[in-house]
CSV table of C-alpha atoms in Angstrom, one decimal:
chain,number,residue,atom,x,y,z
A,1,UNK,CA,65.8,-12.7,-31.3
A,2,UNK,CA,63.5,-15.2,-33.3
A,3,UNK,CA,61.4,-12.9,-35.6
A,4,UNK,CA,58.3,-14.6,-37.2
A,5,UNK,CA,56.2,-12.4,-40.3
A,6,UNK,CA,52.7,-13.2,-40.4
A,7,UNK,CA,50.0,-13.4,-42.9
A,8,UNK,CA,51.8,-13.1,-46.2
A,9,UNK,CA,50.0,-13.5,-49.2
A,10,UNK,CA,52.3,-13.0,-52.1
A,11,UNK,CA,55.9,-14.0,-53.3
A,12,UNK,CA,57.6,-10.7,-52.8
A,13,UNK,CA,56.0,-10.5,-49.4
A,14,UNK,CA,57.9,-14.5,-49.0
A,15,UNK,CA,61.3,-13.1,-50.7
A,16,UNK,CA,61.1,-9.7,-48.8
A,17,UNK,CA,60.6,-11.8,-45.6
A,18,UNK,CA,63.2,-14.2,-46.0
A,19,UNK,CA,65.8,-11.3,-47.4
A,20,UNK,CA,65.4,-9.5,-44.6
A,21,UNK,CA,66.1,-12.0,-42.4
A,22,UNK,CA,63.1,-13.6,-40.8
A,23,UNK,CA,63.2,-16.9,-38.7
A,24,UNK,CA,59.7,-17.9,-39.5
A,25,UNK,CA,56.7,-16.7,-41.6
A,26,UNK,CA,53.3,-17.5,-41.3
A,27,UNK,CA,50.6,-18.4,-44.0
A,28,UNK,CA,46.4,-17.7,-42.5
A,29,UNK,CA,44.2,-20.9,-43.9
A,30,UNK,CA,41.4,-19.0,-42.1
A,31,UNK,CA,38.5,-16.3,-42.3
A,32,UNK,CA,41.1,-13.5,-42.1
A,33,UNK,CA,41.9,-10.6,-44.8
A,34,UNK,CA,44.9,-12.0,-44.6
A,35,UNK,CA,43.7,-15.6,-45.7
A,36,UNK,CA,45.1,-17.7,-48.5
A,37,UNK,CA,43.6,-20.3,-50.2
A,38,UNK,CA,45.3,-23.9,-49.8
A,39,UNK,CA,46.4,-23.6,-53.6
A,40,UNK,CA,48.6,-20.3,-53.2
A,41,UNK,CA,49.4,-21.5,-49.6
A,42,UNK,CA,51.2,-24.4,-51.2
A,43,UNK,CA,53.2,-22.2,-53.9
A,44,UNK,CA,53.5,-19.7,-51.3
A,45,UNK,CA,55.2,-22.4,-49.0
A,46,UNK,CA,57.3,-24.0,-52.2
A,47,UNK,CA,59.3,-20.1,-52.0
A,48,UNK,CA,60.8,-20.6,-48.3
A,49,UNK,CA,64.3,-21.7,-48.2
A,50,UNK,CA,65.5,-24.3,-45.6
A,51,UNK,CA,66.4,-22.6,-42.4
A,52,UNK,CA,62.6,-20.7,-42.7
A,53,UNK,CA,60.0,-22.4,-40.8
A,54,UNK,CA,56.7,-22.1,-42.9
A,55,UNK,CA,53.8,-21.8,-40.1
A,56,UNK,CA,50.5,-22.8,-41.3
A,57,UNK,CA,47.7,-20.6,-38.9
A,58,UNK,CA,44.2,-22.0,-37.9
A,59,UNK,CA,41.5,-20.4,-35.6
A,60,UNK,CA,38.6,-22.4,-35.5
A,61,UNK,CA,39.1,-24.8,-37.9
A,62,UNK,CA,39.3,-28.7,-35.8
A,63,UNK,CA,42.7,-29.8,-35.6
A,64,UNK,CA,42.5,-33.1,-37.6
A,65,UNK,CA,41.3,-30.5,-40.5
A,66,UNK,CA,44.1,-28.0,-40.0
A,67,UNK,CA,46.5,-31.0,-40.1
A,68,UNK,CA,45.2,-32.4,-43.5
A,69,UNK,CA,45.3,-28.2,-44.9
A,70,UNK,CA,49.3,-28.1,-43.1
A,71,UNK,CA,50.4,-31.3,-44.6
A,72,UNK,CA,48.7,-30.6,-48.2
A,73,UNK,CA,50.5,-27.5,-48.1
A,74,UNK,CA,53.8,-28.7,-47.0
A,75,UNK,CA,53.9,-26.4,-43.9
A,76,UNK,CA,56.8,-26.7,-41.2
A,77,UNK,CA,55.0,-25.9,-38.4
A,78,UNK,CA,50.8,-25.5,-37.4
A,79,UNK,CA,49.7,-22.8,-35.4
A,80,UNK,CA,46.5,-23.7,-33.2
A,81,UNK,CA,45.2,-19.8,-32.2
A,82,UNK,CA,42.6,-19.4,-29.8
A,83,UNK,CA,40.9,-22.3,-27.1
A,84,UNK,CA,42.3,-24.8,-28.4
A,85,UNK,CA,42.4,-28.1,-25.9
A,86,UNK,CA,45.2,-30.1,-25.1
A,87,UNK,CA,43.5,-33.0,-27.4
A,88,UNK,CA,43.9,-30.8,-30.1
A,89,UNK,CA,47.3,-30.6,-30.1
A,90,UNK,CA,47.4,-34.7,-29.3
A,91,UNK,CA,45.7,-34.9,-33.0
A,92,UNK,CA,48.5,-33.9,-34.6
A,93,UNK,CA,51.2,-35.1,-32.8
A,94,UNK,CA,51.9,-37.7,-35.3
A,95,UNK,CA,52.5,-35.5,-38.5
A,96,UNK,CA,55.4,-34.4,-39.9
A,97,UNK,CA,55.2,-30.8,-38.4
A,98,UNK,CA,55.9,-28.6,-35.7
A,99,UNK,CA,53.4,-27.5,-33.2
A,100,UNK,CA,52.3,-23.4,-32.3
A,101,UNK,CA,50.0,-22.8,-29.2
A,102,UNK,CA,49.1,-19.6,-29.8
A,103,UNK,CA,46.4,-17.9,-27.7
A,104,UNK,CA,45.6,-14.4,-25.1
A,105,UNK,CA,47.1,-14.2,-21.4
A,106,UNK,CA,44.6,-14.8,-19.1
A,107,UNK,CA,44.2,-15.9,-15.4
A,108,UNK,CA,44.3,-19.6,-16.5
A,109,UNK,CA,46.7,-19.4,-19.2
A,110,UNK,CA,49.0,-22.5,-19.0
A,111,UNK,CA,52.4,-20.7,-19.7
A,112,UNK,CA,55.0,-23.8,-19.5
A,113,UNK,CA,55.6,-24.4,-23.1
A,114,UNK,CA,55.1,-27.5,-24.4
A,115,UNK,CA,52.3,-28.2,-21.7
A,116,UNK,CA,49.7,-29.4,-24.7
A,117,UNK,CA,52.5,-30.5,-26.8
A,118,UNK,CA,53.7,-27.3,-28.2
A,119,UNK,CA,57.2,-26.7,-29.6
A,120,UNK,CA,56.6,-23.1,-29.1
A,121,UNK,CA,53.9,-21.0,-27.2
A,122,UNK,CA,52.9,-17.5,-28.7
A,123,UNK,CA,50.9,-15.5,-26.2
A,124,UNK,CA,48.8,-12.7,-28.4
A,125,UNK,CA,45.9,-9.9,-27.8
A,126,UNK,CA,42.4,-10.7,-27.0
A,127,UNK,CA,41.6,-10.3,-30.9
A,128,UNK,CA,44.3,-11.7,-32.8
A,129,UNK,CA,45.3,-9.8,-36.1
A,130,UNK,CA,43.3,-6.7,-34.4
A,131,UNK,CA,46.7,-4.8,-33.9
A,132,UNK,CA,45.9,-4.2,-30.5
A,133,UNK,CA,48.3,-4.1,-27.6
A,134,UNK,CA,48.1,-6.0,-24.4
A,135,UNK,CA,48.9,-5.2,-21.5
A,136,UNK,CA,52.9,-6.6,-21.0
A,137,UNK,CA,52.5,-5.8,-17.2
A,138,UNK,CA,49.9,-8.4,-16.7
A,139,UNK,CA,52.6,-10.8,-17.6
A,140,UNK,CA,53.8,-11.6,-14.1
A,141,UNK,CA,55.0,-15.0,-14.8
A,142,UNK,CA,56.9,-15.2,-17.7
A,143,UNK,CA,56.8,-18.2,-19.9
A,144,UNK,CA,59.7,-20.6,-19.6
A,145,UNK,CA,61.3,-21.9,-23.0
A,146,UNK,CA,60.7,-20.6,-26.8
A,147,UNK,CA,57.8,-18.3,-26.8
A,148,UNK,CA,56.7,-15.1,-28.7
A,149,UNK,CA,55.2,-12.1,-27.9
A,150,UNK,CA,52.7,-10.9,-30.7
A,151,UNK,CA,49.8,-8.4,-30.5
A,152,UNK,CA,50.2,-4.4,-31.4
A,153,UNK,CA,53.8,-4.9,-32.1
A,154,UNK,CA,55.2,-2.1,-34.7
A,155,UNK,CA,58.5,-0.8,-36.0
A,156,UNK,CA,58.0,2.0,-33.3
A,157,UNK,CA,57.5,-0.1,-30.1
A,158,UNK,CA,59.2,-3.6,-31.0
A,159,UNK,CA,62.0,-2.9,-28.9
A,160,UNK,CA,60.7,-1.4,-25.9
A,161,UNK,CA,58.0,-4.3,-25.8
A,162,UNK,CA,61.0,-6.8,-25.8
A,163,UNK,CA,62.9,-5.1,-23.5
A,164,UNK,CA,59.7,-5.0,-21.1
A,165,UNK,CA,58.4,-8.7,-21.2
A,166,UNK,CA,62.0,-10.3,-22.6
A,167,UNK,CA,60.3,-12.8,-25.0
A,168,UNK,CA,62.5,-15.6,-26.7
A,169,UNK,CA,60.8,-14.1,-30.2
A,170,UNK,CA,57.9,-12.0,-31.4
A,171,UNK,CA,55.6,-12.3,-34.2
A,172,UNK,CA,54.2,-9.7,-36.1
A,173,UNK,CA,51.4,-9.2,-38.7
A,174,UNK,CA,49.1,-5.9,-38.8
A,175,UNK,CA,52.6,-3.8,-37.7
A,176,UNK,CA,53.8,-4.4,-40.8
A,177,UNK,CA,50.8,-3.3,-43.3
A,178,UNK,CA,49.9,-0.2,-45.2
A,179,UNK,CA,46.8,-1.8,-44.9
A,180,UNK,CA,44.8,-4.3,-43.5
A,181,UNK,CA,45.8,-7.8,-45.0
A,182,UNK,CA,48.8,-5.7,-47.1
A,183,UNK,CA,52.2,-6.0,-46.4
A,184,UNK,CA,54.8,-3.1,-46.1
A,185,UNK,CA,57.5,-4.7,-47.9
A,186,UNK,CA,59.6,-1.7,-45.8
A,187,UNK,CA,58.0,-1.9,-42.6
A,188,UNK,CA,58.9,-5.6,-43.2
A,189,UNK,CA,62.4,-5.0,-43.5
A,190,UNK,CA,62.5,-2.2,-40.8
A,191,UNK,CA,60.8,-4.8,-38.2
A,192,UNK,CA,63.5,-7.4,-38.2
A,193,UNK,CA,65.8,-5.4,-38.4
A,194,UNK,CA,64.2,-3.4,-34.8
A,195,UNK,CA,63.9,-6.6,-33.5
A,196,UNK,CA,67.3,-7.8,-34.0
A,197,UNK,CA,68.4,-4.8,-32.6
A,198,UNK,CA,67.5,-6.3,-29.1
């Protein structure tokens, strides 16, 4: 199970991640309480080992932007979260990164990954970073290819939810706080490990 830790902020929360045995972690350039600024985003990014993938997240922020931010920061990956268009993803198909299409299940959600481009699709709650579960029955169709399930995933319900819509990974963020935008360097720990369980 591919794990990916969202929204860190600090270098313990980087060495907790990575010690614990993370596959990914991911760094907010946006409005968030989570957000860094593109200076501690680049030492931030400078404390993953090879064999991490660094994901730089944008929501609402145009794609040519988010690519300069990514590539300043020496990122691995970008994360495009929200209605983002397939020309978008086209804008940064040249740089040296990775590409996330991260958005909500709808009724016209496009779930082949890699149908705008997309190495990996995450499908996520209406309100991203809310902690709010979604519905997993909704998901009739299940994506085909690497894709995570995020959205109201905890230490306490991580496995049931994989077991339910059997995700390639998942991706966590406000499961792991004591508080909003702060990381629980245990629940941290306690998530991978619940994940990997599966």
């Amino acid at each position: 199970m591919y794990v990916k830790l969202c929204g860190l902020r600090t270098e313990a929360d980087v060495a907790v991640a990575v010690d614990a045995g993370a596959d990914a972690v991911g760094f907010v350039f946006t409005a968030s309480a989570r957000q860094v600024d593109p200076a501690t985003a680049k030492r931030l990014v400078a404390a993953v080992p090879p064999g991490v993938l660094a994901v730089g997240v944008f929501a609402g922020v145009p794609a040519a932007e988010a690519g300069d931010l990514a590539v300043a920061a020496g990122v691995g990956a970008v994360q495009l979260h929200g209605d983002y268009p397939r020309e978008a993803f086209a804008e940064l198909a040249g740089l040296p990164v990775r590409l996330v299409r991260a958005t909500a299940l709808r009724a016209d959600t496009d779930l082949r990954v890699g149908a705008y481009g997309e190495e990996y699709l995450l499908l996520d709650s209406p309100v991203p970073g809310s902690g709010h579960r979604w519905e997993l029955d909704a998901l009739a169709t299940r994506p085909d290819g690497p894709w995570l399930l995020a959205g109201g995933l905890d230490v306490a319900n991580v496995a049931d939810a994989v077991t339910r819509a059997q995700p390639w990974g998942v991706d966590v963020s406000s499961g792991i706080e004591s508080s909003r935008g702060v990381k629980d360097h245990g629940l941290m720990r306690e998530f991978v490990a619940a994940a990997h369980l599966r």
